[in-house]
Short mmCIF file of the C-alpha atoms (twelve columns), coordinates in Angstrom:
data_MODEL
# 
_entry.id   MODEL 
# 
loop_
_atom_site.group_PDB 
_atom_site.id 
_atom_site.type_symbol 
_atom_site.label_atom_id 
_atom_site.label_alt_id 
_atom_site.label_comp_id 
_atom_site.label_asym_id 
_atom_site.label_seq_id 
_atom_site.Cartn_x 
_atom_site.Cartn_y 
_atom_site.Cartn_z 
_atom_site.pdbx_PDB_model_num 
ATOM 1   C CA . MET A 1   91.900  79.715  112.051 1 
ATOM 2   C CA . ASP A 2   91.384  80.811  108.186 1 
ATOM 3   C CA . LYS A 3   93.781  80.344  105.797 1 
ATOM 4   C CA . ILE A 4   94.664  80.788  102.163 1 
ATOM 5   C CA . GLN A 5   92.556  78.152  99.997  1 
ATOM 6   C CA . LEU A 6   93.288  76.039  97.707  1 
ATOM 7   C CA . GLU A 7   91.178  76.827  94.719  1 
ATOM 8   C CA . ARG A 8   90.482  73.189  93.120  1 
ATOM 9   C CA . ILE A 9   89.436  73.914  89.188  1 
ATOM 10  C CA . GLU A 10  87.887  71.445  87.286  1 
ATOM 11  C CA . PHE A 11  88.198  71.812  83.490  1 
ATOM 12  C CA . GLU A 12  85.732  70.227  80.819  1 
ATOM 13  C CA . PRO A 13  87.028  67.010  79.007  1 
ATOM 14  C CA . GLY A 14  88.943  68.036  76.193  1 
ATOM 15  C CA . LYS A 15  89.341  71.531  77.342  1 
ATOM 16  C CA . SER A 16  92.676  73.192  78.077  1 
ATOM 17  C CA . PHE A 17  91.087  76.373  79.572  1 
ATOM 18  C CA . LYS A 18  88.050  77.319  81.193  1 
ATOM 19  C CA . LEU A 19  86.086  80.252  80.478  1 
ATOM 20  C CA . PHE A 20  83.539  81.793  83.254  1 
ATOM 21  C CA . SER A 21  82.054  84.604  85.039  1 
ATOM 22  C CA . PRO A 22  82.193  84.255  88.658  1 
ATOM 23  C CA . ARG A 23  79.918  86.670  90.838  1 
ATOM 24  C CA . LEU A 24  81.517  86.677  94.767  1 
ATOM 25  C CA . ARG A 25  81.030  89.856  95.615  1 
ATOM 26  C CA . ASN A 26  80.163  88.880  99.141  1 
ATOM 27  C CA . THR A 27  82.864  85.961  99.684  1 
ATOM 28  C CA . PHE A 28  86.081  87.098  101.058 1 
ATOM 29  C CA . LEU A 29  87.753  84.358  98.874  1 
ATOM 30  C CA . TRP A 30  91.538  84.895  99.682  1 
ATOM 31  C CA . HIS A 31  92.889  82.448  97.374  1 
ATOM 32  C CA . TYR A 32  95.375  80.429  94.970  1 
ATOM 33  C CA . HIS A 33  95.518  77.583  92.294  1 
ATOM 34  C CA . PRO A 34  98.075  76.220  90.219  1 
ATOM 35  C CA . GLU A 35  96.386  77.196  87.082  1 
ATOM 36  C CA . PHE A 36  97.306  80.718  85.113  1 
ATOM 37  C CA . GLU A 37  94.274  83.148  85.616  1 
ATOM 38  C CA . LEU A 38  93.406  86.145  83.330  1 
ATOM 39  C CA . VAL A 39  90.820  88.184  84.988  1 
ATOM 40  C CA . TYR A 40  88.800  91.045  83.590  1 
ATOM 41  C CA . VAL A 41  86.498  92.739  85.579  1 
ATOM 42  C CA . GLU A 42  84.311  96.086  85.164  1 
ATOM 43  C CA . ALA A 43  82.993  97.864  87.695  1 
ATOM 44  C CA . ASP A 44  82.880  101.507 89.339  1 
ATOM 45  C CA . ALA A 45  85.646  100.851 91.635  1 
ATOM 46  C CA . GLY A 46  86.992  97.474  93.395  1 
ATOM 47  C CA . ILE A 47  90.270  96.305  95.324  1 
ATOM 48  C CA . ARG A 48  93.123  94.347  93.470  1 
ATOM 49  C CA . HIS A 49  95.160  92.335  96.308  1 
ATOM 50  C CA . VAL A 50  97.359  89.986  94.523  1 
ATOM 51  C CA . GLY A 51  100.269 88.456  96.733  1 
ATOM 52  C CA . SER A 52  101.425 91.328  99.002  1 
ATOM 53  C CA . HIS A 53  100.308 93.951  96.612  1 
ATOM 54  C CA . ILE A 54  97.540  96.135  97.605  1 
ATOM 55  C CA . SER A 55  95.786  98.929  95.402  1 
ATOM 56  C CA . GLY A 56  92.661  99.785  93.674  1 
ATOM 57  C CA . TYR A 57  91.225  100.088 90.040  1 
ATOM 58  C CA . THR A 58  88.190  102.434 88.643  1 
ATOM 59  C CA . GLN A 59  85.980  101.249 86.224  1 
ATOM 60  C CA . SER A 60  87.787  98.118  84.608  1 
ATOM 61  C CA . ASP A 61  90.960  95.905  85.538  1 
ATOM 62  C CA . LEU A 62  92.704  93.656  83.584  1 
ATOM 63  C CA . VAL A 63  95.123  91.258  85.086  1 
ATOM 64  C CA . PHE A 64  96.886  87.979  84.586  1 
ATOM 65  C CA . ILE A 65  98.574  85.856  87.776  1 
ATOM 66  C CA . GLY A 66  100.802 83.359  87.585  1 
ATOM 67  C CA . SER A 67  100.765 79.867  89.161  1 
ATOM 68  C CA . ASN A 68  100.092 79.427  93.207  1 
ATOM 69  C CA . LEU A 69  100.428 83.667  93.606  1 
ATOM 70  C CA . PRO A 70  97.669  84.283  95.905  1 
ATOM 71  C CA . HIS A 71  94.949  86.665  95.242  1 
ATOM 72  C CA . LEU A 72  91.442  87.986  96.547  1 
ATOM 73  C CA . ASN A 73  88.521  87.998  94.621  1 
ATOM 74  C CA . PHE A 74  88.330  91.230  92.230  1 
ATOM 75  C CA . ASP A 75  84.868  91.455  92.949  1 
ATOM 76  C CA . TYR A 76  84.660  91.283  96.415  1 
ATOM 77  C CA . ARG A 77  82.502  94.465  98.168  1 
ATOM 78  C CA . LEU A 78  81.291  95.596  94.758  1 
ATOM 79  C CA . ARG A 79  78.162  97.389  95.298  1 
ATOM 80  C CA . SER A 80  77.155  98.232  92.109  1 
ATOM 81  C CA . ASP A 81  76.323  96.112  88.911  1 
ATOM 82  C CA . TYR A 82  79.588  94.541  87.488  1 
ATOM 83  C CA . HIS A 83  80.500  91.977  84.811  1 
ATOM 84  C CA . GLN A 84  83.514  89.666  84.842  1 
ATOM 85  C CA . ILE A 85  85.349  87.458  82.174  1 
ATOM 86  C CA . VAL A 86  88.099  84.970  83.891  1 
ATOM 87  C CA . ILE A 87  90.110  82.531  82.022  1 
ATOM 88  C CA . GLN A 88  91.781  79.939  84.113  1 
ATOM 89  C CA . LEU A 89  94.469  77.834  81.888  1 
ATOM 90  C CA . ARG A 90  95.565  74.119  82.688  1 
ATOM 91  C CA . THR A 91  99.061  73.670  84.042  1 
ATOM 92  C CA . ASP A 92  100.132 72.039  80.751  1 
ATOM 93  C CA . PHE A 93  98.440  74.916  78.759  1 
ATOM 94  C CA . LEU A 94  99.710  74.492  75.200  1 
ATOM 95  C CA . GLY A 95  102.337 71.666  76.188  1 
ATOM 96  C CA . ALA A 96  105.553 71.493  76.089  1 
ATOM 97  C CA . ALA A 97  105.611 74.047  72.726  1 
ATOM 98  C CA . ILE A 98  105.456 77.434  74.712  1 
ATOM 99  C CA . GLY A 99  108.889 76.457  75.749  1 
ATOM 100 C CA . THR A 100 110.466 75.201  72.784  1 
ATOM 101 C CA . SER A 101 108.715 76.973  69.962  1 
ATOM 102 C CA . PRO A 102 110.540 80.648  69.014  1 
ATOM 103 C CA . GLU A 103 107.514 81.389  67.790  1 
ATOM 104 C CA . PHE A 104 106.052 81.608  71.334  1 
ATOM 105 C CA . THR A 105 109.392 83.348  72.911  1 
ATOM 106 C CA . ALA A 106 107.401 86.270  74.102  1 
ATOM 107 C CA . ILE A 107 103.953 84.284  75.589  1 
ATOM 108 C CA . HIS A 108 106.738 82.256  77.317  1 
ATOM 109 C CA . ARG A 109 108.264 85.159  78.889  1 
ATOM 110 C CA . LEU A 110 104.911 86.564  79.969  1 
ATOM 111 C CA . PHE A 111 103.913 83.459  81.305  1 
ATOM 112 C CA . LYS A 112 106.922 83.314  84.178  1 
ATOM 113 C CA . GLN A 113 106.158 87.499  84.526  1 
ATOM 114 C CA . ALA A 114 102.718 86.453  85.734  1 
ATOM 115 C CA . ASP A 115 104.462 85.112  88.741  1 
ATOM 116 C CA . HIS A 116 104.896 88.470  89.553  1 
ATOM 117 C CA . GLY A 117 101.039 89.332  88.703  1 
ATOM 118 C CA . ILE A 118 100.666 91.811  85.733  1 
ATOM 119 C CA . ALA A 119 98.092  94.641  85.483  1 
ATOM 120 C CA . PHE A 120 97.306  96.167  81.860  1 
ATOM 121 C CA . SER A 121 95.983  99.032  81.048  1 
ATOM 122 C CA . GLY A 122 95.734  101.718 78.063  1 
ATOM 123 C CA . GLU A 123 95.035  100.748 74.863  1 
ATOM 124 C CA . THR A 124 96.249  97.380  75.468  1 
ATOM 125 C CA . LYS A 125 93.570  96.857  77.871  1 
ATOM 126 C CA . ALA A 126 90.686  98.238  75.403  1 
ATOM 127 C CA . ARG A 127 91.968  95.641  72.604  1 
ATOM 128 C CA . VAL A 128 92.023  92.732  75.203  1 
ATOM 129 C CA . VAL A 129 89.094  93.620  76.382  1 
ATOM 130 C CA . GLU A 130 86.847  93.616  72.719  1 
ATOM 131 C CA . ARG A 131 88.347  90.275  72.148  1 
ATOM 132 C CA . LEU A 132 87.353  88.474  75.381  1 
ATOM 133 C CA . LYS A 133 84.202  89.439  74.764  1 
ATOM 134 C CA . GLN A 134 83.733  87.896  71.754  1 
ATOM 135 C CA . LEU A 135 84.916  84.653  73.160  1 
ATOM 136 C CA . ASN A 136 81.695  83.441  74.069  1 
ATOM 137 C CA . GLY A 137 80.316  83.091  70.475  1 
ATOM 138 C CA . LEU A 138 83.207  81.113  69.107  1 
ATOM 139 C CA . SER A 139 84.037  77.292  69.052  1 
ATOM 140 C CA . SER A 140 86.363  75.943  71.375  1 
ATOM 141 C CA . TYR A 141 88.741  75.972  68.963  1 
ATOM 142 C CA . LYS A 142 88.663  79.033  67.604  1 
ATOM 143 C CA . GLN A 143 88.277  80.716  71.366  1 
ATOM 144 C CA . LEU A 144 91.746  78.576  71.617  1 
ATOM 145 C CA . MET A 145 93.394  80.820  68.691  1 
ATOM 146 C CA . GLU A 146 91.661  83.750  70.057  1 
ATOM 147 C CA . LEU A 147 93.391  83.156  73.725  1 
ATOM 148 C CA . ILE A 148 96.897  82.555  71.755  1 
ATOM 149 C CA . ASP A 149 96.881  85.594  69.940  1 
ATOM 150 C CA . ILE A 150 95.513  87.800  73.062  1 
ATOM 151 C CA . PHE A 151 98.390  86.317  75.126  1 
ATOM 152 C CA . ASN A 152 100.722 87.674  72.032  1 
ATOM 153 C CA . LEU A 153 99.660  90.598  71.986  1 
ATOM 154 C CA . LEU A 154 100.060 90.892  76.191  1 
ATOM 155 C CA . ALA A 155 102.866 89.699  75.414  1 
ATOM 156 C CA . HIS A 156 104.403 92.561  73.437  1 
ATOM 157 C CA . SER A 157 102.457 95.407  75.751  1 
ATOM 158 C CA . ALA A 158 104.283 97.840  77.311  1 
ATOM 159 C CA . ASP A 159 100.776 98.910  79.133  1 
ATOM 160 C CA . THR A 160 102.287 96.796  82.018  1 
ATOM 161 C CA . GLU A 161 102.701 97.207  85.842  1 
ATOM 162 C CA . ILE A 162 104.370 94.296  87.382  1 
ATOM 163 C CA . LEU A 163 102.564 93.975  90.838  1 
ATOM 164 C CA . ASN A 164 105.026 92.380  93.039  1 
ATOM 165 C CA . THR A 165 108.474 92.946  92.717  1 
ATOM 166 C CA . ASP A 166 109.907 90.682  95.349  1 
ATOM 167 C CA . GLN A 167 109.372 86.964  94.400  1 
ATOM 168 C CA . SER A 168 110.149 85.700  97.946  1 
ATOM 169 C CA . SER A 169 106.921 87.400  99.158  1 
ATOM 170 C CA . LYS A 170 105.061 84.869  96.950  1 
ATOM 171 C CA . GLU A 171 107.027 82.057  98.595  1 
ATOM 172 C CA . PHE A 172 106.488 83.719  101.706 1 
ATOM 173 C CA . ILE A 173 103.156 83.765  101.637 1 
ATOM 174 C CA . LEU A 174 102.211 79.887  100.549 1 
ATOM 175 C CA . LYS A 175 104.577 78.661  103.120 1 
ATOM 176 C CA . ASP A 176 102.626 80.225  106.092 1 
ATOM 177 C CA . LYS A 177 98.969  79.952  104.422 1 
ATOM 178 C CA . ILE A 178 97.212  80.034  107.949 1 
ATOM 179 C CA . ARG A 179 98.761  83.005  109.171 1 
ATOM 180 C CA . MET A 180 98.678  85.286  106.202 1 
ATOM 181 C CA . GLY A 181 94.893  84.375  105.607 1 
ATOM 182 C CA . ALA A 182 94.308  84.857  109.208 1 
ATOM 183 C CA . ILE A 183 96.000  88.369  109.073 1 
ATOM 184 C CA . TYR A 184 94.548  89.683  105.899 1 
ATOM 185 C CA . GLU A 185 90.668  88.548  106.881 1 
ATOM 186 C CA . TYR A 186 91.356  90.186  110.378 1 
ATOM 187 C CA . ILE A 187 92.545  93.692  108.478 1 
ATOM 188 C CA . ASP A 188 89.402  93.340  106.147 1 
ATOM 189 C CA . ALA A 189 87.060  92.889  109.254 1 
ATOM 190 C CA . ASN A 190 88.130  95.869  110.939 1 
ATOM 191 C CA . TYR A 191 90.006  98.472  108.911 1 
ATOM 192 C CA . HIS A 192 87.013  100.729 110.116 1 
ATOM 193 C CA . GLN A 193 87.558  99.879  114.015 1 
ATOM 194 C CA . LYS A 194 91.226  100.873 114.701 1 
ATOM 195 C CA . PRO A 195 92.645  97.547  114.189 1 
ATOM 196 C CA . ASP A 196 94.806  96.538  117.096 1 
ATOM 197 C CA . VAL A 197 98.181  94.933  116.386 1 
ATOM 198 C CA . ASN A 198 98.173  93.470  119.906 1 
ATOM 199 C CA . VAL A 199 94.871  91.705  118.588 1 
ATOM 200 C CA . VAL A 200 95.910  90.623  115.231 1 
ATOM 201 C CA . ALA A 201 99.598  89.552  117.025 1 
ATOM 202 C CA . ALA A 202 97.793  87.080  119.524 1 
ATOM 203 C CA . LYS A 203 95.812  85.659  116.884 1 
ATOM 204 C CA . VAL A 204 98.199  84.056  114.878 1 
ATOM 205 C CA . HIS A 205 100.400 82.890  118.318 1 
ATOM 206 C CA . LEU A 206 102.891 85.779  118.191 1 
ATOM 207 C CA . THR A 207 104.204 88.428  120.481 1 
ATOM 208 C CA . THR A 208 103.733 91.854  119.333 1 
ATOM 209 C CA . ALA A 209 107.045 92.881  118.414 1 
ATOM 210 C CA . ALA A 210 107.742 88.747  116.552 1 
ATOM 211 C CA . PHE A 211 104.566 90.168  114.697 1 
ATOM 212 C CA . CYS A 212 105.611 93.500  113.372 1 
ATOM 213 C CA . ARG A 213 109.150 92.006  112.365 1 
ATOM 214 C CA . TYR A 214 107.241 89.016  110.734 1 
ATOM 215 C CA . PHE A 215 104.819 91.550  108.850 1 
ATOM 216 C CA . LYS A 216 107.134 93.987  108.065 1 
ATOM 217 C CA . ARG A 217 109.023 90.966  106.059 1 
ATOM 218 C CA . GLN A 218 105.858 89.971  104.433 1 
ATOM 219 C CA . THR A 219 104.854 93.282  103.078 1 
ATOM 220 C CA . ASN A 220 107.882 95.692  103.240 1 
ATOM 221 C CA . MET A 221 105.225 97.972  105.299 1 
ATOM 222 C CA . THR A 222 104.317 98.426  108.969 1 
ATOM 223 C CA . PHE A 223 100.985 96.980  110.122 1 
ATOM 224 C CA . THR A 224 100.261 100.823 110.413 1 
ATOM 225 C CA . ASP A 225 101.095 101.468 107.704 1 
ATOM 226 C CA . PHE A 226 99.125  98.386  105.519 1 
ATOM 227 C CA . VAL A 227 96.046  99.312  107.278 1 
ATOM 228 C CA . ASN A 228 96.390  102.992 106.673 1 
ATOM 229 C CA . GLN A 229 96.879  102.245 102.980 1 
ATOM 230 C CA . TYR A 230 93.588  99.238  102.854 1 
ATOM 231 C CA . ARG A 231 91.613  102.116 104.277 1 
ATOM 232 C CA . ILE A 232 92.352  104.576 101.604 1 
ATOM 233 C CA . GLU A 233 91.431  102.387 99.156  1 
ATOM 234 C CA . ARG A 234 88.173  101.307 100.545 1 
ATOM 235 C CA . ALA A 235 87.842  105.166 100.978 1 
ATOM 236 C CA . LYS A 236 88.510  105.989 97.200  1 
ATOM 237 C CA . ASN A 237 85.941  103.255 96.443  1 
ATOM 238 C CA . LEU A 238 83.109  104.550 98.467  1 
ATOM 239 C CA . ILE A 239 83.949  107.844 97.074  1 
ATOM 240 C CA . MET A 240 83.657  106.489 93.364  1 
ATOM 241 C CA . GLN A 241 80.537  105.006 94.378  1 
ATOM 242 C CA . GLY A 242 78.627  107.975 95.272  1 
ATOM 243 C CA . SER A 243 79.684  108.921 99.107  1 
ATOM 244 C CA . ASN A 244 81.019  112.435 100.242 1 
ATOM 245 C CA . ILE A 245 83.925  113.081 102.291 1 
ATOM 246 C CA . THR A 246 82.928  113.269 105.620 1 
ATOM 247 C CA . GLU A 247 80.769  110.143 105.422 1 
ATOM 248 C CA . THR A 248 83.793  108.162 104.107 1 
ATOM 249 C CA . CYS A 249 86.146  109.841 106.553 1 
ATOM 250 C CA . TYR A 250 84.140  108.111 109.475 1 
ATOM 251 C CA . ALA A 251 83.051  105.183 107.531 1 
ATOM 252 C CA . ILE A 252 86.708  103.717 107.232 1 
ATOM 253 C CA . GLY A 253 87.670  104.541 110.981 1 
ATOM 254 C CA . PHE A 254 89.052  107.872 111.076 1 
ATOM 255 C CA . GLU A 255 87.650  110.435 113.823 1 
ATOM 256 C CA . SER A 256 89.550  113.590 112.402 1 
ATOM 257 C CA . LEU A 257 88.799  114.951 108.892 1 
ATOM 258 C CA . SER A 258 92.167  117.037 108.714 1 
ATOM 259 C CA . TYR A 259 94.092  113.509 109.101 1 
ATOM 260 C CA . PHE A 260 92.043  111.661 106.437 1 
ATOM 261 C CA . ASN A 261 92.383  114.691 104.227 1 
ATOM 262 C CA . LYS A 262 96.781  114.798 104.890 1 
ATOM 263 C CA . LEU A 263 96.963  110.852 104.982 1 
ATOM 264 C CA . PHE A 264 94.862  110.816 101.889 1 
ATOM 265 C CA . ASN A 265 96.726  113.236 100.217 1 
ATOM 266 C CA . LYS A 266 99.905  111.343 100.963 1 
ATOM 267 C CA . ILE A 267 99.207  107.761 99.691  1 
ATOM 268 C CA . VAL A 268 96.872  109.287 96.603  1 
ATOM 269 C CA . GLY A 269 98.897  112.088 95.811  1 
ATOM 270 C CA . LYS A 270 95.751  114.391 95.516  1 
ATOM 271 C CA . ASN A 271 93.258  115.146 98.366  1 
ATOM 272 C CA . PRO A 272 89.585  113.590 98.348  1 
ATOM 273 C CA . SER A 273 87.891  116.620 97.123  1 
ATOM 274 C CA . VAL A 274 90.237  116.953 93.703  1 
ATOM 275 C CA . PHE A 275 90.165  112.692 93.472  1 
ATOM 276 C CA . LYS A 276 86.475  112.745 93.393  1 
ATOM 277 C CA . SER A 277 86.192  115.701 91.134  1 
ATOM 278 C CA . ASP A 278 88.668  114.473 88.613  1 
ATOM 279 C CA . TRP A 279 86.956  111.126 88.737  1 
ATOM 280 C CA . LEU A 280 83.558  112.957 88.324  1 
ATOM 281 C CA . ASN A 281 85.368  114.819 85.051  1 
ATOM 282 C CA . ALA A 282 86.627  111.021 83.696  1 
ATOM 283 C CA . LEU A 283 82.944  109.596 83.956  1 
ATOM 284 C CA . LYS A 284 81.667  112.945 81.989  1 
ATOM 285 C CA . LYS A 285 84.123  111.850 78.881  1 
ATOM 286 C CA . SER A 286 83.671  108.313 79.177  1 
# 
């Protein structure tokens, strides 16, 4: 049975962080690691799955992920070209100074908030991304100084979204890695084929009633609501990659276009046609 994978991160000797650009779009890597991680990805649209939070991003995403917070790789299932910058930090990044030096108070608070996952937007994202793209041309020492400045900028930003408000969710996921890994992978493999709650319950060795209680406790959503939200995020992704509304409806497993439109409107706040029009207008302006 699949489970959440522990990613073992290796650092170069004498370095307190790792800077790289992974490409894993065909791999469902639902994983966690003790190290903190700052992720930036440029793409038409993708899935953001951090802890029990699942949503989509468009054009780009900047997320700071705390220690042992399970997450899916941000480039999963991207079809068009994309660019990704990932920075992973040693668990003792900045040593004791981060918790004792008054100058690092805001950064220390940011690292604590990262336990829930933080997404950044607006001017903050634009400024940070510009600086991240310059890191490769710097010496290790200057990279470190620049990273500290970047984290200070993030720590004072109001352009933030806390992705998981319930800390117990993370602890619950980690406590039951095998079940949650198997459930998420089943949903991802079957969202377009009417996922069966009875099948997934049997897969994790629970009765259907026990599974429904378990899943609601984990995600604060029913299994059906979670699958529908996952489907709609995939639908947004397909629409932004050029699929028309009817193609998208059937591709994600709905047989009724009117029901798809109604559900899309309920979850997104606008119908698929308006969403597509807004997306195309935003592309023209960018």
